[in-house]
Coordinates of C-alpha atoms and ligand atoms in Angstrom, one line a residue:
M1 CA 143.5 91.2 110.5
I2 CA 140.8 88.8 110.4
M3 CA 140.1 87.1 113.2
T4 CA 136.6 85.3 111.9
T5 CA 133.5 85.7 109.6
I6 CA 130.3 84.8 110.5
Q7 CA 128.0 84.5 107.2
A8 CA 124.4 85.4 107.8
K9 CA 122.4 84.0 105.1
F10 CA 118.5 83.6 105.1
N11 CA 115.3 83.6 102.8
L12 CA 112.1 84.8 103.3
P13 CA 109.2 83.9 101.6
Y14 CA 106.5 86.9 101.0
T15 CA 103.4 86.1 99.9
Y16 CA 100.3 88.6 99.9
Q17 CA 96.9 88.2 97.7
V18 CA 95.6 91.4 95.8
V19 CA 92.0 90.6 95.3
F20 CA 89.4 92.3 93.1
T21 CA 85.7 92.8 94.5
R22 CA 82.8 95.3 94.9
D23 CA 81.1 96.8 97.3
A24 CA 83.8 95.5 99.7
F25 CA 81.6 96.7 103.2
N26 CA 78.8 95.1 102.1
P27 CA 78.0 92.6 104.9
E28 CA 77.7 90.0 102.2
N29 CA 80.6 90.7 100.7
R30 CA 83.2 88.4 102.8
V31 CA 86.6 89.8 101.5
I32 CA 87.9 91.6 104.1
S33 CA 86.6 89.0 106.8
T34 CA 88.4 86.1 104.6
V35 CA 91.6 88.3 104.7
L36 CA 91.6 89.0 108.4
G37 CA 90.6 85.2 109.1
T38 CA 93.8 84.1 107.7
A39 CA 95.3 86.2 110.9
G40 CA 93.0 84.8 113.9
K41 CA 90.4 86.0 115.8
A42 CA 89.2 89.2 117.1
N43 CA 92.1 91.4 115.0
R44 CA 92.4 94.8 116.4
V45 CA 92.6 96.9 113.6
L46 CA 93.1 100.6 113.0
V47 CA 91.4 102.5 110.5
V48 CA 92.8 105.2 108.2
I49 CA 91.2 107.0 105.3
D50 CA 92.0 109.1 102.9
S51 CA 90.3 112.5 103.9
N52 CA 88.5 113.0 99.9
V53 CA 87.2 109.9 100.2
V54 CA 85.6 110.6 103.2
A55 CA 84.2 114.1 102.2
T56 CA 83.1 112.1 98.6
N57 CA 81.6 108.8 100.6
P58 CA 80.7 110.0 103.5
A59 CA 78.3 106.8 104.2
L60 CA 81.9 105.3 104.0
L61 CA 82.6 105.3 108.1
S62 CA 79.3 103.9 108.8
R63 CA 79.6 101.1 106.4
I64 CA 83.1 100.2 108.0
E65 CA 81.6 100.6 111.5
A66 CA 78.5 97.9 111.1
Y67 CA 80.9 95.5 109.0
A68 CA 83.2 95.6 111.7
E69 CA 80.1 95.1 114.2
Q70 CA 78.4 92.6 111.8
N71 CA 82.2 90.4 111.7
S72 CA 83.3 91.4 115.5
Q73 CA 84.6 87.7 116.1
L74 CA 87.3 89.0 113.3
L75 CA 87.0 93.2 113.7
D76 CA 87.7 95.1 116.9
I77 CA 88.3 98.1 115.8
A78 CA 90.6 100.6 117.6
G79 CA 88.9 104.2 118.0
A80 CA 88.1 105.5 115.5
P81 CA 89.2 106.3 112.1
F82 CA 91.9 108.2 111.3
I83 CA 90.8 110.7 108.6
M84 CA 94.0 111.1 106.7
T85 CA 94.8 114.3 104.5
G86 CA 94.0 113.8 100.9
G87 CA 96.8 113.8 98.1
E88 CA 100.5 114.7 98.1
R89 CA 100.6 116.9 101.5
C90 CA 100.1 114.0 103.4
K91 CA 103.8 112.6 102.0
Q92 CA 105.0 116.6 102.5
G93 CA 105.9 116.3 105.8
P94 CA 106.7 113.5 108.8
E95 CA 103.2 115.4 110.6
E96 CA 100.7 112.5 109.1
V97 CA 103.4 109.7 110.0
E98 CA 103.5 110.4 113.4
K99 CA 99.9 110.9 113.7
I100 CA 99.6 106.9 113.1
H101 CA 102.6 106.2 115.3
A102 CA 100.8 107.8 118.4
L103 CA 97.8 105.9 117.8
V104 CA 99.5 103.2 117.3
N105 CA 101.0 103.9 120.5
A106 CA 97.6 105.1 122.7
Y107 CA 95.7 102.0 121.4
H108 CA 98.5 99.8 122.3
L109 CA 98.7 98.3 119.5
C110 CA 101.2 95.8 118.3
R111 CA 102.6 93.8 115.6
H112 CA 99.9 91.1 115.7
S113 CA 97.3 94.5 114.7
F114 CA 96.0 95.3 111.4
V115 CA 95.9 99.0 110.1
M116 CA 93.6 98.7 107.3
V117 CA 94.5 101.9 104.8
V118 CA 91.3 102.9 102.1
G119 CA 93.3 105.5 100.4
G120 CA 95.1 107.3 96.9
G121 CA 98.6 106.5 96.3
A122 CA 99.5 109.5 98.5
V123 CA 98.0 108.2 101.8
L124 CA 98.8 104.5 101.5
D125 CA 102.6 105.8 100.6
A126 CA 103.2 107.8 104.1
A127 CA 100.3 105.9 106.1
G128 CA 102.4 102.6 104.7
Y129 CA 105.9 104.0 106.2
A130 CA 104.1 104.8 109.4
V131 CA 102.8 101.2 109.5
A132 CA 106.2 99.6 108.4
T133 CA 108.3 101.7 111.5
A134 CA 106.0 101.3 114.6
H135 CA 107.2 98.2 116.2
R136 CA 109.0 98.3 113.3
G137 CA 106.1 96.8 111.4
L138 CA 102.6 96.1 111.8
R139 CA 100.4 94.2 109.3
L140 CA 98.8 96.4 106.3
L141 CA 95.7 95.9 104.7
R142 CA 95.5 98.5 101.5
L143 CA 92.1 99.4 100.1
P144 CA 94.0 101.4 97.3
T145 CA 90.8 104.2 95.6
T146 CA 92.3 105.6 92.9
T147 CA 93.1 103.9 89.4
L148 CA 96.9 104.1 90.2
A149 CA 96.9 103.5 93.5
Q150 CA 94.8 99.8 92.1
N151 CA 97.1 99.5 89.5
D152 CA 100.6 100.1 90.6
A153 CA 100.9 102.2 94.1
G154 CA 99.3 100.1 96.3
I155 CA 99.4 96.6 95.0
G156 CA 103.9 96.9 95.7
V157 CA 106.2 96.2 98.3
K158 CA 107.6 100.4 98.6
N159 CA 106.2 103.1 101.0
A160 CA 107.3 106.4 101.4
I161 CA 106.7 110.3 102.0
N162 CA 108.6 113.3 100.8
K163 CA 112.0 114.8 102.6
F164 CA 114.6 117.7 101.4
G165 CA 111.9 118.6 98.3
R166 CA 112.8 115.1 97.1
K167 CA 109.8 112.7 96.4
N168 CA 109.7 109.3 98.4
F169 CA 113.4 110.7 100.3
C170 CA 112.2 108.4 103.5
G171 CA 110.6 105.0 103.3
T172 CA 110.9 101.5 103.1
F173 CA 110.3 98.4 101.6
A174 CA 107.7 96.6 103.3
P175 CA 105.3 94.0 101.6
P176 CA 101.5 94.7 102.9
Y177 CA 99.3 91.6 104.2
A178 CA 97.4 92.3 101.5
V179 CA 95.4 94.5 99.5
I180 CA 92.1 94.2 98.6
N181 CA 91.2 96.8 95.5
D182 CA 87.4 97.5 95.3
F183 CA 86.5 98.7 92.1
D184 CA 83.0 100.6 93.3
L185 CA 85.6 103.0 95.4
L186 CA 86.6 104.4 92.1
D187 CA 82.7 105.4 91.7
T188 CA 83.8 109.1 94.0
L189 CA 87.3 109.7 92.0
S190 CA 86.9 112.8 89.5
A191 CA 88.1 112.3 85.8
R192 CA 91.6 113.8 86.7
D193 CA 92.2 111.2 88.8
L194 CA 90.3 108.2 87.3
R195 CA 92.7 109.4 83.9
A196 CA 96.1 110.0 86.0
G197 CA 96.6 106.4 86.8
I198 CA 96.0 105.0 83.3
A199 CA 99.8 106.0 82.7
E200 CA 101.4 103.7 84.8
A201 CA 99.5 101.2 82.0
V202 CA 100.5 102.9 79.4
K203 CA 104.1 102.4 81.3
V204 CA 104.0 98.8 82.4
A205 CA 103.0 97.6 78.4
L206 CA 105.6 100.0 76.8
I207 CA 108.6 97.8 78.6
K208 CA 107.2 94.6 79.0
D209 CA 103.7 93.9 76.8
R210 CA 103.3 94.3 73.2
S211 CA 99.9 93.1 73.0
F212 CA 98.6 94.7 76.1
F213 CA 99.7 98.5 74.2
N214 CA 97.9 97.1 71.2
Q215 CA 94.4 96.8 73.5
L216 CA 95.5 100.0 75.3
Y217 CA 95.6 101.8 71.6
D218 CA 93.0 99.8 70.1
H219 CA 90.7 101.2 73.1
R220 CA 91.8 104.3 73.6
I221 CA 88.7 106.6 72.6
T222 CA 87.1 104.2 75.4
L223 CA 89.5 104.5 77.8
G224 CA 89.5 108.4 77.4
K225 CA 86.0 108.5 78.8
F226 CA 86.4 105.5 81.5
E227 CA 84.3 103.2 80.4
P228 CA 84.4 100.4 83.5
S229 CA 84.4 97.3 81.9
I230 CA 87.1 98.6 80.4
M231 CA 89.0 100.6 82.8
E232 CA 88.6 97.4 85.3
S233 CA 90.3 95.4 82.7
M234 CA 93.4 97.2 82.2
I235 CA 93.3 97.6 86.3
I236 CA 93.7 93.9 86.6
K237 CA 95.9 93.5 83.3
C238 CA 98.7 96.5 85.5
A239 CA 98.7 95.1 88.4
Q240 CA 99.4 92.0 86.9
L241 CA 102.5 92.6 85.4
H242 CA 103.4 95.1 88.2
L243 CA 103.1 92.0 90.6
D244 CA 104.8 89.9 87.7
H245 CA 107.6 91.8 87.9
I246 CA 108.0 92.3 91.6
Q247 CA 107.6 88.2 91.8
N248 CA 109.8 87.3 88.8
S249 CA 112.5 90.2 88.7
G250 CA 114.7 88.4 91.0
D251 CA 115.4 92.1 92.7
P252 CA 111.8 92.9 94.7
F253 CA 113.4 95.6 96.9
E254 CA 115.4 97.1 94.2
N255 CA 119.3 96.6 95.6
G256 CA 120.5 96.6 92.0
S257 CA 120.9 99.5 89.9
S258 CA 118.1 99.4 87.4
R259 CA 114.7 100.3 88.2
P260 CA 112.6 99.0 85.0
L261 CA 109.3 99.6 86.2
D262 CA 110.3 103.5 86.4
F263 CA 110.6 103.9 82.5
G264 CA 109.5 107.9 82.2
H265 CA 109.7 108.4 86.0
W266 CA 113.1 109.8 86.2
A267 CA 111.8 112.9 84.7
A268 CA 108.7 112.8 86.4
H269 CA 109.7 112.4 89.4
K270 CA 111.6 116.2 89.1
I271 CA 108.7 117.2 87.1
E272 CA 106.1 116.2 90.4
D273 CA 109.6 118.2 92.6
L274 CA 108.9 121.4 90.6
A275 CA 105.3 121.3 90.2
Q276 CA 104.1 120.6 93.8
D277 CA 100.8 120.6 93.8
D278 CA 100.5 121.3 90.2
I279 CA 100.6 117.7 88.9
R280 CA 99.3 113.9 89.8
H281 CA 102.2 111.1 89.5
G282 CA 100.7 109.7 86.8
E283 CA 99.7 113.3 84.7
A284 CA 104.1 113.9 85.6
V285 CA 104.8 109.6 84.3
A286 CA 102.7 110.1 81.0
I287 CA 105.3 113.2 80.5
G288 CA 108.0 111.4 81.1
I289 CA 106.9 108.4 79.2
A290 CA 106.1 110.9 75.7
L291 CA 110.2 112.2 76.9
D292 CA 111.8 109.3 76.7
A293 CA 109.8 107.8 73.8
L294 CA 110.6 111.1 71.4
Y295 CA 113.9 110.5 72.8
A296 CA 114.4 107.0 72.1
Y297 CA 112.9 107.6 68.6
H298 CA 115.9 110.5 67.7
K299 CA 118.1 107.6 69.1
N300 CA 116.8 105.1 66.4
M301 CA 115.4 103.0 68.9
I302 CA 111.7 103.2 68.1
T303 CA 110.1 103.7 64.7
E304 CA 108.2 106.8 63.7
I305 CA 105.0 105.2 63.7
E306 CA 105.5 103.9 67.2
R307 CA 106.2 107.1 68.5
H308 CA 103.6 107.9 67.0
K309 CA 101.3 105.7 68.7
I310 CA 102.5 106.4 71.9
L311 CA 102.2 109.8 71.9
S312 CA 98.1 109.8 70.5
L313 CA 97.6 107.3 72.7
L314 CA 98.3 109.6 75.9
E315 CA 97.1 112.3 74.0
Q316 CA 93.3 110.4 73.5
I317 CA 93.7 109.4 76.4
G318 CA 93.7 113.0 77.5
F319 CA 96.9 113.8 79.2
T320 CA 98.6 117.5 78.3
L321 CA 102.6 116.6 77.5
F322 CA 104.2 119.5 78.7
H323 CA 104.3 121.0 81.8
P324 CA 106.0 124.2 82.0
V325 CA 108.2 123.0 84.3
L326 CA 110.4 120.6 81.8
K327 CA 112.0 124.0 80.6
K328 CA 113.2 125.0 84.2
M329 CA 114.7 121.5 84.7
D330 CA 118.4 120.7 84.8
M331 CA 118.5 117.2 82.9
A332 CA 122.2 116.1 83.8
A333 CA 121.8 117.2 87.8
S334 CA 117.8 115.0 87.1
L335 CA 119.5 112.5 86.0
K336 CA 122.3 112.7 88.8
E337 CA 119.3 112.5 90.9
F338 CA 117.7 109.3 90.1
Q339 CA 120.6 107.7 89.7
E340 CA 121.5 108.8 93.8
H341 CA 117.9 107.7 94.9
L342 CA 118.8 103.6 93.0
G343 CA 122.3 103.8 94.2
G344 CA 124.8 102.7 92.0
R345 CA 125.7 103.5 88.2
L346 CA 123.5 106.0 85.8
T347 CA 120.8 103.2 84.5
I348 CA 117.8 104.1 82.3
P349 CA 115.5 102.5 81.4
L350 CA 114.1 103.1 77.8
I351 CA 112.6 100.9 75.4
K352 CA 113.7 99.2 71.9
G353 CA 110.6 98.8 69.9
I354 CA 107.3 98.9 72.3
G355 CA 107.0 96.2 75.1
N356 CA 110.8 95.7 74.5
L357 CA 112.5 97.3 77.9
V358 CA 116.1 98.2 77.6
Q359 CA 118.7 100.0 80.6
V360 CA 120.7 103.0 79.4
H361 CA 123.9 104.1 80.9
E362 CA 124.4 107.2 78.7
I363 CA 122.3 110.0 78.0
D364 CA 122.6 112.6 75.6
T365 CA 121.1 116.2 77.9
R366 CA 121.4 118.2 74.3
L367 CA 118.8 115.8 73.0
L368 CA 116.6 115.6 75.8
D369 CA 116.9 119.4 75.6
Q370 CA 116.1 119.0 72.1
C371 CA 112.6 116.6 73.2
V372 CA 111.8 119.1 76.0
A373 CA 111.5 121.5 72.8
E374 CA 109.2 119.3 70.9
L375 CA 107.3 118.9 73.6
S376 CA 106.7 122.5 74.2
E377 CA 105.8 123.0 70.5
K378 CA 103.5 120.5 70.0
Y379 CA 102.0 121.0 73.7
K380 CA 102.2 124.0 75.1
P381 CA 99.1 125.7 75.6
K382 CA 98.3 128.2 73.0
G383 CA 98.4 131.9 74.4
K384 CA 99.2 131.0 77.8
S385 CA 102.1 132.3 79.8
D386 CA 104.4 129.4 81.3
E387 CA 103.0 129.8 85.0
K388 CA 99.3 129.1 84.2
R389 CA 98.8 125.9 83.0
T390 CA 96.1 124.6 81.2
Q391 CA 94.6 121.0 82.1
P392 CA 92.2 119.9 80.0
N393 CA 89.3 118.2 81.6
A394 CA 91.2 118.9 84.8
G395 CA 89.3 121.4 86.9
N396 CA 85.8 121.9 86.9
E397 CA 85.2 118.1 86.3
S398 CA 82.6 117.0 88.8
A399 CA 83.8 114.2 91.0
G400 CA 80.6 112.3 89.5
N401 CA 79.7 108.8 88.9
V402 CA 82.0 108.5 85.9
L403 CA 82.7 104.8 86.1
S404 CA 78.9 104.1 87.0
Ligands
NAD1 N1 104.6 102.9 96.4 C1 104.6 102.9 95.4 O1 105.3 101.8 95.1 C2 104.1 104.2 94.8 C3 104.0 103.6 92.8 C4 103.5 104.9 92.1 C5 103.1 106.3 92.6 N2 102.8 105.9 93.8 C6 103.1 107.3 94.5 O2 101.3 107.6 94.4 C7 101.3 109.0 94.9 C8 100.0 109.4 93.6 O3 98.6 108.4 94.5 P1 97.2 108.5 93.1 O4 97.6 109.1 92.2 O5 96.9 107.6 94.0 O6 97.5 110.4 93.6 P2 96.7 111.2 95.3 O7 96.8 110.0 96.3 O8 97.3 112.4 95.2 O9 95.1 111.2 95.1 C9 94.4 112.2 94.2 C10 93.5 113.0 94.6 O10 92.6 111.9 95.2 C11 91.9 111.7 96.0 N3 90.9 110.5 95.9 C12 91.9 109.2 96.7 N4 90.7 108.4 96.1 C13 89.7 109.1 95.8 C14 88.4 108.3 95.5 N5 88.6 107.1 95.7 N6 87.5 109.4 95.8 C15 87.6 111.1 96.0 N7 88.9 111.6 95.7 C16 89.6 110.3 96.4 C17 93.1 112.1 97.0 O11 92.6 112.9 98.2 C18 93.9 113.0 96.5 O12 93.2 114.4 96.4 C19 102.6 109.7 94.3 O13 103.0 110.3 95.8 C20 103.4 108.8 93.9 O14 104.3 108.9 94.6 C21 103.9 105.3 94.7
ZN2 ZN1 104.4 105.6 89.1

């Protein structure tokens, strides 16, 4: 028998800025100090930085130190920067997260302290999880360093590490204090990682914005060459569409069963689980988009011209739209895993025409197998065994100044 019910209800407004800039650690650049200035004076700041950012841009460490010295009224750096293993490896177990917890403890950081994380989406995810869980949450300042982190992973409200061989199994919803997208940080990025993030722009255009899709299509050749001005406007527009969804969907912390921004992702996450280090998130997303676009075509949800435009945009950006693990995927089990991660009823985002999202609750897995066979026929590298994937432009590209 219920004696008493007390209804708890409160609303909490969240605001944070996503600032686009260049050369953020130049003493003349006031973006970081302005952001920290909003919090008060002499903020304690732990710096966490992606190991591959340091390896390709070693001068960055001394530049951060010099910036902190020049802005010592606002920045009180706690110890040496923590150099976190870059790439998906930092998400594979709890080790890197625990190292950040230990530093927060050792430096006596409090909930008003900042952790400034400079890195790709994987480092931002793992460090963000550590920051959200130490003392139940310190202030997180993100400086994303990949295309994908600047236009998607680094600007939103989620963080995670993998567990039980499953992507993003442990994580929280925790909005950052601020995000600073410094385009110059992309200068050291490999072509492979410059490209990977473009998949998220294609994704968000397909579900939300037909004219953005057409712009991407019209600029597909220059995009494929990572021409800086087109990359930068693509990043800004993509970030804007993601933030628009977070702000205006009515479900920023994904309490419902649907996750529209995950178009192409149910398959992408499984491909990443199976392919491990062999594939980037954005590359898996490109394959997931191709698979779901083919499926939508066979279900008469998009026209042949639309299917052609989607696949050729991805191809011309340089994506390989097949991976051998696709053939090992149990479609029904993969869909079930996706459903379990989201909760509730199976809800797969698909498109009915470019720019028009629809939610689908039943998927024909035999048709999916047929779509995989079509992708395999069209994109499987010829003359190679299934185990060895050729990644055009992936392996031996220099990490040089593709953008500058
Ligand atoms: N939290 C979210 O909302 C969200 C959204 C999308 C993706 N993600 C996650 O993001 C991760 C993928 O992120 P990503 O595509 O940025 O890949 P990544 O973080 O794995 O980075 C790719 C590689 O580039 C290196 N790198 C990063 N910046 C560099 C730079 N400027 N110069 C040279 N090397 C650099 C990294 O160390 C890594 O080796 C996945 O784990 C994915 O699940 C999270
Ligand atoms: Zn994604």
